Tab-separated table of N, CA and C in Angstrom:
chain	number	residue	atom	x	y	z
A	1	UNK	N	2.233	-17.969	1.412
A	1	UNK	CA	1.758	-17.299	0.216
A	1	UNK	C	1.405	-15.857	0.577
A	2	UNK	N	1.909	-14.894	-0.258
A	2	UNK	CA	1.336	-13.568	-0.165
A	2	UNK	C	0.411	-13.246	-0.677
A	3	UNK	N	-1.059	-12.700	-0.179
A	3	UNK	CA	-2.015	-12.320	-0.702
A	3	UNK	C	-3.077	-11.099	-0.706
A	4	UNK	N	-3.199	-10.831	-1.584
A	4	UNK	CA	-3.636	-9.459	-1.574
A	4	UNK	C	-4.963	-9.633	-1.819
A	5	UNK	N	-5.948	-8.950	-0.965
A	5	UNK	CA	-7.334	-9.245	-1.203
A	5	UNK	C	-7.901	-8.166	-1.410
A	6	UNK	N	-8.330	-7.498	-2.828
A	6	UNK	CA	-8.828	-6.813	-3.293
A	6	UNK	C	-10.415	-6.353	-3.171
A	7	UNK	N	-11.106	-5.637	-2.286
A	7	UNK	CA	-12.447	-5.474	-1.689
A	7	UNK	C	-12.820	-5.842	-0.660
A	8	UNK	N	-11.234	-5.990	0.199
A	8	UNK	CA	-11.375	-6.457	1.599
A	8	UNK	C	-12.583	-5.266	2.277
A	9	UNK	N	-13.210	-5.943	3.097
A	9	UNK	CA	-13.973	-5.541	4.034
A	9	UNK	C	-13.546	-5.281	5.327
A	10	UNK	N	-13.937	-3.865	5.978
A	10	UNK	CA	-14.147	-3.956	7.524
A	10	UNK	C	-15.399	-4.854	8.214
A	11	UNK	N	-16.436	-5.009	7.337
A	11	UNK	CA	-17.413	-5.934	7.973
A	11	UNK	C	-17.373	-7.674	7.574
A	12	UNK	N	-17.448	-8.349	9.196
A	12	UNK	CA	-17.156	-9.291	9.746
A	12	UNK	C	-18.487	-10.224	8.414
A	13	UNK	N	-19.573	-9.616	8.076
A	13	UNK	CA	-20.231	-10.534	7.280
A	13	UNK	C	-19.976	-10.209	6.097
A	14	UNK	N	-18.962	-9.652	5.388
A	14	UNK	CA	-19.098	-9.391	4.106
A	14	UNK	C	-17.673	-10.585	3.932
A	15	UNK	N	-17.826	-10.916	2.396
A	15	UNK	CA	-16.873	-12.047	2.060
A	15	UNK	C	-15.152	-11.655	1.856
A	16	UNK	N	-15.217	-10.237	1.335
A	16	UNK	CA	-14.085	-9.515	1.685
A	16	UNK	C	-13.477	-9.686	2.720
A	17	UNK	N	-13.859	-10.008	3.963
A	17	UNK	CA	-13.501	-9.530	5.269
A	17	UNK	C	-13.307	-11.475	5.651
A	18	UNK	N	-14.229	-12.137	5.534
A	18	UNK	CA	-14.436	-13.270	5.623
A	18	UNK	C	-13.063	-14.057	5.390
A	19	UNK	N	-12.675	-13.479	3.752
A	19	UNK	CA	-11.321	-14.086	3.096
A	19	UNK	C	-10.220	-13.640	3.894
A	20	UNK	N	-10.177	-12.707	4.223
A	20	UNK	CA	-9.031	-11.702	5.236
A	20	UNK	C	-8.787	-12.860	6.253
A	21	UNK	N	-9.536	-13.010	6.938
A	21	UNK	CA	-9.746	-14.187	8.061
A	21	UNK	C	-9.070	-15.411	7.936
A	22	UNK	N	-9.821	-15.655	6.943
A	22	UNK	CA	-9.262	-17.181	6.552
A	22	UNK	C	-7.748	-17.364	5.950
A	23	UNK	N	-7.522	-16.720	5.173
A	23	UNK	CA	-6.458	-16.338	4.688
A	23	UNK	C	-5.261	-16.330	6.027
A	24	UNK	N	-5.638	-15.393	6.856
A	24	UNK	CA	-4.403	-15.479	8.249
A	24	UNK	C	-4.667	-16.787	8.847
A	25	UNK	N	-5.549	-17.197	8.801
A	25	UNK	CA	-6.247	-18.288	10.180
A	25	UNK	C	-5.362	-19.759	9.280
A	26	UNK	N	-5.439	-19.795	8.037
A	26	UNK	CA	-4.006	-20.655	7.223
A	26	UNK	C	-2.854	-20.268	6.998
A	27	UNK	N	-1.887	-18.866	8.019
A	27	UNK	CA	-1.314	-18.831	7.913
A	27	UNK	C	-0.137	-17.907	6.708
A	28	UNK	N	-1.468	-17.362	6.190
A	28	UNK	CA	-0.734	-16.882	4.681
A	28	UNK	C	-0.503	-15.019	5.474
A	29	UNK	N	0.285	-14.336	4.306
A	29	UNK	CA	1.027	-13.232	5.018
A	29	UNK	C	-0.706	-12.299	3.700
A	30	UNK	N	-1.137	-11.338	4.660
A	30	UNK	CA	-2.499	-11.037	3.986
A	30	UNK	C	-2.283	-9.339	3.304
A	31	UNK	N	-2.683	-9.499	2.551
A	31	UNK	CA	-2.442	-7.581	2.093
A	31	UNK	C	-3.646	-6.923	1.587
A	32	UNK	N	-4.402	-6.490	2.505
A	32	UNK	CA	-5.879	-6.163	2.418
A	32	UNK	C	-6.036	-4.630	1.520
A	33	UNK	N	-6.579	-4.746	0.605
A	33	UNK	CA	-6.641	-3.303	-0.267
A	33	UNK	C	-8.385	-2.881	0.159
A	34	UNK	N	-8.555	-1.616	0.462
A	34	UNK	CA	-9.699	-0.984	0.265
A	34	UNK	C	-9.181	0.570	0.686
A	35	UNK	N	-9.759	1.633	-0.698
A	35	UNK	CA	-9.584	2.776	-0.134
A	35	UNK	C	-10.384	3.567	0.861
A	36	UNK	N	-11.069	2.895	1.715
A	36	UNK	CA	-11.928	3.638	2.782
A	36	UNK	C	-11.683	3.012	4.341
A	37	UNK	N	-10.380	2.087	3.983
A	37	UNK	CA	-9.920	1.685	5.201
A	37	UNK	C	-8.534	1.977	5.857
A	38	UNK	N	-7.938	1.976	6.891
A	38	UNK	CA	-6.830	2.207	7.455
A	38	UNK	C	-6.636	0.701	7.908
A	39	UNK	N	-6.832	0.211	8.725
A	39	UNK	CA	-6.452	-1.526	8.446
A	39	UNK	C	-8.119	-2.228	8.782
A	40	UNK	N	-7.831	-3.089	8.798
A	40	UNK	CA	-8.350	-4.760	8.929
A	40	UNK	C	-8.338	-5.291	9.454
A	41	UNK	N	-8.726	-6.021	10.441
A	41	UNK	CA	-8.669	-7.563	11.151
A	41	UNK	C	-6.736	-7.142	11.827
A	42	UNK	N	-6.873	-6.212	12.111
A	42	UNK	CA	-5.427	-5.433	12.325
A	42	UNK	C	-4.540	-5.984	11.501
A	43	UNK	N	-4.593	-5.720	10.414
A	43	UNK	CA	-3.909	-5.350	9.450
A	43	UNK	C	-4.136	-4.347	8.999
A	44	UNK	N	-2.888	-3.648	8.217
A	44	UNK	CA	-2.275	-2.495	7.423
A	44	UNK	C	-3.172	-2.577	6.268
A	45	UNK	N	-3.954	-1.796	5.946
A	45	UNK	CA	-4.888	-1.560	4.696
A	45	UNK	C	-4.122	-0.733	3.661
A	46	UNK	N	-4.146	-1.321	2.587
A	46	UNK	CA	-3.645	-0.599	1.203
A	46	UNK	C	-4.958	0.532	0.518
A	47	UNK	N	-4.525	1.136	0.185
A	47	UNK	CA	-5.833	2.330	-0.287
A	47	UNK	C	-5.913	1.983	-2.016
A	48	UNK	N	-4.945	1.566	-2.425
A	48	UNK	CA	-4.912	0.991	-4.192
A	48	UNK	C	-4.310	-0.208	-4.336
A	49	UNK	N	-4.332	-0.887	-5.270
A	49	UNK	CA	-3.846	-2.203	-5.538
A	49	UNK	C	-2.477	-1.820	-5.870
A	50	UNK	N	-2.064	-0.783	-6.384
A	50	UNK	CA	-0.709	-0.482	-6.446
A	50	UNK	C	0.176	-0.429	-5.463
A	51	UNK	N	-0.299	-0.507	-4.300
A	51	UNK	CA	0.351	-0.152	-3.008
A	51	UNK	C	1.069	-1.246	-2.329
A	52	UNK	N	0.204	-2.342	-2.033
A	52	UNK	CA	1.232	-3.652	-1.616
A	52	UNK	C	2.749	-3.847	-2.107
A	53	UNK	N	2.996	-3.876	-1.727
A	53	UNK	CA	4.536	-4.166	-1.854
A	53	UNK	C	4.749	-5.394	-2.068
A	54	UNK	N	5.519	-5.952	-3.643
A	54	UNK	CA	5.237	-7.293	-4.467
A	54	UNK	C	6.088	-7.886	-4.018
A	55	UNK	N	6.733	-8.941	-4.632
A	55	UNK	CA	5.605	-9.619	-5.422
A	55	UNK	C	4.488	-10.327	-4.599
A	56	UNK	N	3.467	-10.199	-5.596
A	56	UNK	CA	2.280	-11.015	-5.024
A	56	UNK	C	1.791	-12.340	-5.762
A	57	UNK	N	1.591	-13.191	-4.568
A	57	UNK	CA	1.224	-15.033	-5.282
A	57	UNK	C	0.175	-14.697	-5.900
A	58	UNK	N	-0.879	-14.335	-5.088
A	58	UNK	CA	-2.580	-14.803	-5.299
A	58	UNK	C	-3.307	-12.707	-5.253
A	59	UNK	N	-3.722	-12.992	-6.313
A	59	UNK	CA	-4.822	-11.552	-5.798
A	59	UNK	C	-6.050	-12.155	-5.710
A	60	UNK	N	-6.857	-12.111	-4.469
A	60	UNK	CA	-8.409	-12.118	-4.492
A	60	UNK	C	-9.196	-11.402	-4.532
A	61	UNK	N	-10.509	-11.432	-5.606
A	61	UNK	CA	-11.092	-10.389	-5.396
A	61	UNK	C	-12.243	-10.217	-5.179
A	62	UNK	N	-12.522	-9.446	-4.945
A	62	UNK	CA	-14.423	-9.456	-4.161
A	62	UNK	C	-15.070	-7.985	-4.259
A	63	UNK	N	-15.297	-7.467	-5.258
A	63	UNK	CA	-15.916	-6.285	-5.841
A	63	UNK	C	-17.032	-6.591	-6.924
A	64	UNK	N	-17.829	-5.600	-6.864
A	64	UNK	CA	-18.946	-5.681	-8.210
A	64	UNK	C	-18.059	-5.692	-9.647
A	65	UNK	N	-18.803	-6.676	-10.485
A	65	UNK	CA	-18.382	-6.371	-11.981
A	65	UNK	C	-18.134	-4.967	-12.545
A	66	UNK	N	-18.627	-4.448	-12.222
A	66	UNK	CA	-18.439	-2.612	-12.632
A	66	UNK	C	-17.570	-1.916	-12.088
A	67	UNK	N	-16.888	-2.202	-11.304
A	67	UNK	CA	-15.648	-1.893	-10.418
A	67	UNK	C	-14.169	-2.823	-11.243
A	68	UNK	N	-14.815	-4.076	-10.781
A	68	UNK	CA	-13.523	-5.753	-11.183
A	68	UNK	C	-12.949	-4.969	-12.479
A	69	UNK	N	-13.587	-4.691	-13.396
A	69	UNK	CA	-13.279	-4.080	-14.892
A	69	UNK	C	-11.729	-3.571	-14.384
A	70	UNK	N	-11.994	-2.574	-13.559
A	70	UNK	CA	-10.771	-1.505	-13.569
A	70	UNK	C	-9.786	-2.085	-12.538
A	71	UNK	N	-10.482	-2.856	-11.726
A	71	UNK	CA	-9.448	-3.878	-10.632
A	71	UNK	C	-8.780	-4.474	-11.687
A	72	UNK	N	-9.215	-5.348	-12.350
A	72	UNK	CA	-8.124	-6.071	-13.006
A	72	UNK	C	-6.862	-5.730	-13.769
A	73	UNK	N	-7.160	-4.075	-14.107
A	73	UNK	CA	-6.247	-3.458	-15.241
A	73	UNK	C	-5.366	-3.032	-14.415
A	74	UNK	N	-5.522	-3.060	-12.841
A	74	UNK	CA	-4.675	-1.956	-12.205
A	74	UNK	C	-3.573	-3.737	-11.149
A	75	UNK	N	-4.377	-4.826	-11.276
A	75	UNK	CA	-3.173	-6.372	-11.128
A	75	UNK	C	-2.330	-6.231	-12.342
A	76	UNK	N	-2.901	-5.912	-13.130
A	76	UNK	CA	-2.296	-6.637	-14.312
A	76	UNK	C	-1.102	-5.404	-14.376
A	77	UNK	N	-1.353	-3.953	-14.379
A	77	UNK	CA	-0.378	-2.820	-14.010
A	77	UNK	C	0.886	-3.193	-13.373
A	78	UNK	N	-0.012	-3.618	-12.030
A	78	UNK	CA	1.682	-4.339	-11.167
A	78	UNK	C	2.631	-4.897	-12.129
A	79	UNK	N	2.136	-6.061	-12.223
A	79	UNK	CA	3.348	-7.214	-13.364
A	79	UNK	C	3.876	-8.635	-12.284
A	80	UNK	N	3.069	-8.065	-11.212
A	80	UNK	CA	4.237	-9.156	-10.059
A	80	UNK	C	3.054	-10.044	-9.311
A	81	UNK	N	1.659	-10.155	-9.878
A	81	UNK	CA	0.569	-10.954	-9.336
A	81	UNK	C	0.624	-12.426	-10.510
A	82	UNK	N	1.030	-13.286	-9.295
A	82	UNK	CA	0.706	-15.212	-10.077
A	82	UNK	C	0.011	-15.130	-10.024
A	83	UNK	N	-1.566	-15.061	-9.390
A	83	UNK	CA	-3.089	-15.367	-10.267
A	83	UNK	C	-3.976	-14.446	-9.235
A	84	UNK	N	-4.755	-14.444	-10.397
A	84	UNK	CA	-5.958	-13.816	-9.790
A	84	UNK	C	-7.360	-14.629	-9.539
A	85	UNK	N	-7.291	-14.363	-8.275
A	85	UNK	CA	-8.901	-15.327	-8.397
A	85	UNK	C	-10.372	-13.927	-8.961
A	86	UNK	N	-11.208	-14.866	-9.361
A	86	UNK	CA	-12.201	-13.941	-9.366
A	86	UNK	C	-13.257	-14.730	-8.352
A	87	UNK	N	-13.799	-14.621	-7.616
A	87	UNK	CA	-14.791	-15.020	-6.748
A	87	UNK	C	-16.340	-14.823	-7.530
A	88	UNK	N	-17.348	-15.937	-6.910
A	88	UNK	CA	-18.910	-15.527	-7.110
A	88	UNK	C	-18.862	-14.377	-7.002
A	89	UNK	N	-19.622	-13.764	-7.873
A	89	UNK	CA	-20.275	-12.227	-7.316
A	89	UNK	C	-19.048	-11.137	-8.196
A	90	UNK	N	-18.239	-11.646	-8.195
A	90	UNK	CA	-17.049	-10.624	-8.857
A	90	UNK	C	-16.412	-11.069	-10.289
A	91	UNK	N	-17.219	-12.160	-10.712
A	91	UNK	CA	-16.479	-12.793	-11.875
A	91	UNK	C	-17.863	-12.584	-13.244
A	92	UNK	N	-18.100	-11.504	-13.129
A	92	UNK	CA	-18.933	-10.814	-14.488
A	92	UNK	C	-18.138	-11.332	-15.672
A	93	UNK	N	-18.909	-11.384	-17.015
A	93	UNK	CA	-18.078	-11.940	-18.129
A	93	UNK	C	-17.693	-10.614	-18.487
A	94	UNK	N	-17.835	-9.285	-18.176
A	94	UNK	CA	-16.487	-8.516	-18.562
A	94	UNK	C	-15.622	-8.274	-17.932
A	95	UNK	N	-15.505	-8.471	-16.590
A	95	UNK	CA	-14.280	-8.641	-15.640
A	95	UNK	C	-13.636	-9.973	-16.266
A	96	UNK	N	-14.121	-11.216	-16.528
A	96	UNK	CA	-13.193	-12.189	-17.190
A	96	UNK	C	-12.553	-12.144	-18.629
A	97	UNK	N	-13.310	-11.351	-19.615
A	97	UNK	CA	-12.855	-10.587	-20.706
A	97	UNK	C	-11.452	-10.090	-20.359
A	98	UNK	N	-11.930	-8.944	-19.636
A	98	UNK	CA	-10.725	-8.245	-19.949
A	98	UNK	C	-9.380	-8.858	-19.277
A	99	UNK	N	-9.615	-9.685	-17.834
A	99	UNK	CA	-8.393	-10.200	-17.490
A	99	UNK	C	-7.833	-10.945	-18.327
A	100	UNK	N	-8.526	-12.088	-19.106
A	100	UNK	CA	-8.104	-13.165	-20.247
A	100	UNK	C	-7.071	-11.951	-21.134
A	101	UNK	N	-8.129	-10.435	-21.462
A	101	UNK	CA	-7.421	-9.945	-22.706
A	101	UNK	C	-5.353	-9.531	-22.514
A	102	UNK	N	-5.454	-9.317	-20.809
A	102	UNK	CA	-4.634	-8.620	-20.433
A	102	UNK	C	-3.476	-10.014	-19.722
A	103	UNK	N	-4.262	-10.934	-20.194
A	103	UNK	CA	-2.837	-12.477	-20.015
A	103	UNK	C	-2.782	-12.631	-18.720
A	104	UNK	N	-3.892	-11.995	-17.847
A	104	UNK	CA	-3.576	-12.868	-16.048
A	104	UNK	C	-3.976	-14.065	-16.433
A	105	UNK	N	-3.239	-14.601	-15.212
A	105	UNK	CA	-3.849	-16.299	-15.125
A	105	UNK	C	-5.021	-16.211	-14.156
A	106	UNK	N	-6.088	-16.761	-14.535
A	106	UNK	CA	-7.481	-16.534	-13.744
A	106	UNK	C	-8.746	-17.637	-13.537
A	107	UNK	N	-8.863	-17.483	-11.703
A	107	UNK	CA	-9.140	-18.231	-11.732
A	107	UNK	C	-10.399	-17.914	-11.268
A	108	UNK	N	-11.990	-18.359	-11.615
A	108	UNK	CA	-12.842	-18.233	-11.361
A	108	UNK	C	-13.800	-18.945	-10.103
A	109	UNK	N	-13.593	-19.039	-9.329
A	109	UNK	CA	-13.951	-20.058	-7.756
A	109	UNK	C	-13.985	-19.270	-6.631
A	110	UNK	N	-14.229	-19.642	-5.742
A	110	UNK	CA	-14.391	-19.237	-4.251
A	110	UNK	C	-12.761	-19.490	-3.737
A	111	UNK	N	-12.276	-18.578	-3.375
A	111	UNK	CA	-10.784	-18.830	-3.215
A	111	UNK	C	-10.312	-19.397	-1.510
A	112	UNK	N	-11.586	-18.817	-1.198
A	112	UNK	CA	-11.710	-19.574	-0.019
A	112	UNK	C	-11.608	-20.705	0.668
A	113	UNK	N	-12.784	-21.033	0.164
A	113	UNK	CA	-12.764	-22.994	-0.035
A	113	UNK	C	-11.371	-23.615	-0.868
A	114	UNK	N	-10.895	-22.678	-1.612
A	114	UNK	CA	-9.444	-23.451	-2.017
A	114	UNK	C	-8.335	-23.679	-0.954
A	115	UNK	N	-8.483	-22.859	0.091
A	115	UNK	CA	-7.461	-22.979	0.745
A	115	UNK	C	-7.651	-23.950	1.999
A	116	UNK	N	-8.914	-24.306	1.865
A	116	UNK	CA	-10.230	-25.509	2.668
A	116	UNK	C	-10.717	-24.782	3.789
A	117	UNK	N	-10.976	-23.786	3.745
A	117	UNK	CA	-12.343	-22.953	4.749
A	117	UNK	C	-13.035	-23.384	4.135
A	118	UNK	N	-14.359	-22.698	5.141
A	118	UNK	CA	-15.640	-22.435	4.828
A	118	UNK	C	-16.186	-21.288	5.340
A	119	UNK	N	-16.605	-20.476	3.691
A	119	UNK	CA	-16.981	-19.007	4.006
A	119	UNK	C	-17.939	-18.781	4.764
């Protein structure tokens, strides 16, 4: 699965960074977006969500509600993301508003534990 994790972290305790982890450690091909990074867990860091190179299975995301707003408009931009998770902490009811408004498929959970880690 290709996945793009939206609020990836350089720090080892933040959940951004956490998912990055887990995500390779099952094997999946990882596409870490943050614009204040150059890579990740040595990976290639994307500076916008526009940047990964699609299509993408899964977007995860892990940003404040006041941010997610404009994350979501800029998945939904692509055209080439199968779902978006929204994670605790990032799944504000206007970040789920507007993804519902804009027809992602969305999923509200720890995307983590879906793939059977533990964050």
């Amino acid at each position: 699965m290709r996945v793009m994790v939206v609020g990836a972290s350089t720090n080892r305790e933040k959940f951004g960074n956490k998912a990055v982890r887990a995500y390779v450690r099952q094997g999946h091909e990882v596409l870490p977006v943050n614009p204040r990074a150059d890579d990740i867990e040595d990976l290639k860091c994307y500076s916008k969500i526009a940047d990964p190179p699609g299509p993408i299975d899964r977007a995860t995301v892990y940003l404040p509600p006041k941010i997610g707003v404009e994350a979501v408009r800029a998945i939904a931009e692509r055209g080439d993301v199968g779902e978006v998770w929204l994670n605790p902490g990032a799944d504000g009811p206007e970040v789920v508003k507007e993804a519902e408004k804009l027809g992602l498929k969305t999923i509200q959970a720890c995307s983590i534990v879906d793939i059977g880690e533990r964050p």
